[in-house]
XYZ file of C-alpha atoms in Angstrom:
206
model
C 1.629 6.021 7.487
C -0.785 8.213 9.225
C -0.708 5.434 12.366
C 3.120 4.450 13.776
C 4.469 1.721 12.756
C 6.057 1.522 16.182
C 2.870 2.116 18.088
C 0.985 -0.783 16.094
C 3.827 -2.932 16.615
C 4.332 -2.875 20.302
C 0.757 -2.516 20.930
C -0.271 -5.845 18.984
C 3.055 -8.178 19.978
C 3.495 -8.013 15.956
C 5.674 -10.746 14.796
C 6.785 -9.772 11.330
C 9.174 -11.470 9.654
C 9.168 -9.372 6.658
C 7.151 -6.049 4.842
C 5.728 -6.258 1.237
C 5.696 -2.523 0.520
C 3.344 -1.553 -2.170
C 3.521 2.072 -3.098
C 7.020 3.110 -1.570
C 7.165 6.466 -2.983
C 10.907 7.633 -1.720
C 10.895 4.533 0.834
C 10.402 7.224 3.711
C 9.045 4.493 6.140
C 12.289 2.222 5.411
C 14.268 3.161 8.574
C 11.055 2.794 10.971
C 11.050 -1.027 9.513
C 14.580 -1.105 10.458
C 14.533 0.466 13.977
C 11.742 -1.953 14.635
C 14.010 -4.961 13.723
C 12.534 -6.092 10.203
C 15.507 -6.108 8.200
C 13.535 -8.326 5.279
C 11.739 -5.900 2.932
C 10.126 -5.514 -0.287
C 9.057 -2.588 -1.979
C 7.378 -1.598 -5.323
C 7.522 1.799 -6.967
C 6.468 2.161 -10.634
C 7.023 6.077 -10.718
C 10.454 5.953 -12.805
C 11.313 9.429 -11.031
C 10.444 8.436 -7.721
C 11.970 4.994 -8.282
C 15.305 6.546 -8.699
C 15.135 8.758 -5.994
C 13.765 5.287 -3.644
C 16.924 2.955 -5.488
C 19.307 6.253 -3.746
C 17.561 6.445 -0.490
C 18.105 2.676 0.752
C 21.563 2.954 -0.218
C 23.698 1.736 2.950
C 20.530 0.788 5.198
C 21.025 -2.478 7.683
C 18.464 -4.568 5.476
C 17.745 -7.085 2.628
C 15.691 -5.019 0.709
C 14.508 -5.436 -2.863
C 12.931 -2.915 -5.066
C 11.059 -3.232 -8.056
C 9.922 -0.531 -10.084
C 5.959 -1.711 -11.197
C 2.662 -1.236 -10.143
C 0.630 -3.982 -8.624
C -2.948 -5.047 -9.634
C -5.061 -7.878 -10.122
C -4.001 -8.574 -13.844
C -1.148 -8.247 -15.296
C -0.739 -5.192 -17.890
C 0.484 -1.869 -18.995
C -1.498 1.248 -17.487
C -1.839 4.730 -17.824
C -0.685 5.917 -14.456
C -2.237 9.708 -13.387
C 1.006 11.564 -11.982
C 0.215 13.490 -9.141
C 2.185 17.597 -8.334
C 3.042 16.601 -4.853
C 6.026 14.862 -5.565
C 3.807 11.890 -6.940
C 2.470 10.932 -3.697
C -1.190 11.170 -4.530
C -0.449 9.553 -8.289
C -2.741 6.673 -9.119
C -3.692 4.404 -11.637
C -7.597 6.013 -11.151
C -8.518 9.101 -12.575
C -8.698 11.416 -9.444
C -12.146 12.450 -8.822
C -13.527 14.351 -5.318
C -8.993 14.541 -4.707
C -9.181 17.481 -6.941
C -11.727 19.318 -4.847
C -10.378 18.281 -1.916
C -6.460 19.577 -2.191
C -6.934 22.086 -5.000
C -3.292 22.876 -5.018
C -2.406 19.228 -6.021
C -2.837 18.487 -10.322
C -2.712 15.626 -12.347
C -1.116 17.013 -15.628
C 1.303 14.527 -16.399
C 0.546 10.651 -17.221
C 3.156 7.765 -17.053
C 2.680 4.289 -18.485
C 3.811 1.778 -15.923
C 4.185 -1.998 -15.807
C 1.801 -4.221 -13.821
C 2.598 -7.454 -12.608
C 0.410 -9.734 -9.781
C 1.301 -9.988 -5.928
C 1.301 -13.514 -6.494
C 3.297 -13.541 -9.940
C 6.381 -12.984 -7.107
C 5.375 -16.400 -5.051
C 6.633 -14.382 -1.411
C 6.048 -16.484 1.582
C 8.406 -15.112 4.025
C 6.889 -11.643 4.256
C 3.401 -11.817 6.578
C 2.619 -7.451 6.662
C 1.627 -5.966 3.806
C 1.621 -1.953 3.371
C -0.207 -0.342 0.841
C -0.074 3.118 -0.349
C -1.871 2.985 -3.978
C -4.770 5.692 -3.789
C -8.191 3.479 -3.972
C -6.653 0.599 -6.284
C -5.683 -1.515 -2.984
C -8.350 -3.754 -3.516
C -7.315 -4.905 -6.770
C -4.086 -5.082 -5.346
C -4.997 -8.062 -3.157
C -6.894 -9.382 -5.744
C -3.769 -9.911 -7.501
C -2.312 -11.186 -4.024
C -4.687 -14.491 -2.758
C -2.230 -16.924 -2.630
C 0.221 -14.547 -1.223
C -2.101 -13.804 1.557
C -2.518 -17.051 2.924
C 0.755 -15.818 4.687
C 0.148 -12.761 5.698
C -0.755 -12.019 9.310
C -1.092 -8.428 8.904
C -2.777 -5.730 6.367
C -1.973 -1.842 6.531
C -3.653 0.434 3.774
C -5.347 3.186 2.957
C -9.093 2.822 2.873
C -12.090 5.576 1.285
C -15.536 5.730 2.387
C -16.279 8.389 -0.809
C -14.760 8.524 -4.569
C -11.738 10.028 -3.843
C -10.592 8.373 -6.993
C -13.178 7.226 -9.613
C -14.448 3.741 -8.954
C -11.680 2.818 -5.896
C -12.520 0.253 -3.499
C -14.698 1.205 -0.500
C -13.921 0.284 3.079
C -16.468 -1.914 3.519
C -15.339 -3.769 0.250
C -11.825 -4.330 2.417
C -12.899 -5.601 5.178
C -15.150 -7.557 2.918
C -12.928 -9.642 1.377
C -10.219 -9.592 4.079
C -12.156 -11.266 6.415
C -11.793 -14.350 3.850
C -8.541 -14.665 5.421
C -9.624 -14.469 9.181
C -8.484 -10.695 8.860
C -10.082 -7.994 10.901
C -9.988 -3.978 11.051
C -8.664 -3.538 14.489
C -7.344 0.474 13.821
C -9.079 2.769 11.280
C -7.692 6.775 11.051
C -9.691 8.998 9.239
C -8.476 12.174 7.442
C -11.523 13.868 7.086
C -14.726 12.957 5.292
C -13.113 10.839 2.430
C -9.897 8.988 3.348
C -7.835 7.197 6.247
C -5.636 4.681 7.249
C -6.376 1.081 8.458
C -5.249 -2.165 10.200
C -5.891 -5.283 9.508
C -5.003 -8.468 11.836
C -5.500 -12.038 11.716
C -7.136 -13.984 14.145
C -4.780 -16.385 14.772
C -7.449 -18.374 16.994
C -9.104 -19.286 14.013
């Protein structure tokens, strides 16, 4: 996360009751969720490599956390998944596109087929703060997701204002169809030209 979790917390009054983790990667924001007392967690991973490594790292941790090891979407589906060099953090179910200009040191040479299932093919409704981390496919994610986010209070992704990836989601498509659910962009954190981090809140006045 490229904001704090513990800054966004404290500065909103955050009420989570539980974190839908999309994109977990090795689970390295895990024990910030913790420290901030959410001990109700759910994260997806659909790297097999990087699933394993995820399954070892929560091992012990003060939670009730549940891992599956899929990709989410807005269909359900098996996809060719692009496998990134960097310890598959950039990997994506796009083809990387301006990435490969960008950070010329990272390559895509491998491919992995991965399982996709729906956010709402889970039927969560205790968890209201959603984090994704899926490299321009987050829109389809919440696509997948529209019954599940009638309970969500708060949105956390990565957003693009260029083709990082070919054909992911614009910013302005996010805040486009997150303001469907009374959601807002309160906190956006550009990393240069291309990419960022943002916040999304509901307005609970409405």
């Amino acid at each position: 996360m490229l904001i704090s979790f513990s800054n966004i917390k404290k500065k909103y009054n955050m009420n989570i009751k539980g974190i839908i983790h999309v994109g977990g990667h090795y689970g390295e924001e895990i024990r910030d969720y913790i420290d901030n007392g959410v001990s109700e967690i759910v994260i997806f991973e659909p790297l097999l490599s990087n699933f394993e490594i995820l399954e070892r790292n929560v091992i012990g941790l003060n939670a009730n956390i549940e891992g599956h090891q899929i990709a989410l979407g807005s269909e359900e589906s098996q996809l060719e998944m692009y496998v990134s060099s960097n310890g598959g953090l950039s990997s994506s179910l796009l083809k990387p596109k301006k990435h490969l200009t960008q950070y010329t040191d990272i390559t895509f040479n491998q491919k992995e087929i991965v399982d996709v299932r729906t956010l709402d093919s889970f039927s969560f409704t205790n968890y209201n703060f959603i984090n994704m981390d899926v490299q321009g496919y987050e829109l389809e994610v919440l696509k997948g997701g529209v019954k599940t986010l009638e309970n969500v209070d708060y949105v956390y992704c990565e957003v693009n204002r260029d083709e990082v990836y070919e054909n992911n989601a614009y910013i302005e498509e996010i805040d486009e169809f997150l303001s469907k659910y009374n959601m807002t962009r309160v906190e956006t954190d550009w990393q240069g030209d291309t990419w960022g981090d943002a916040l999304y809140i509901r307005d609970f006045n409405k």
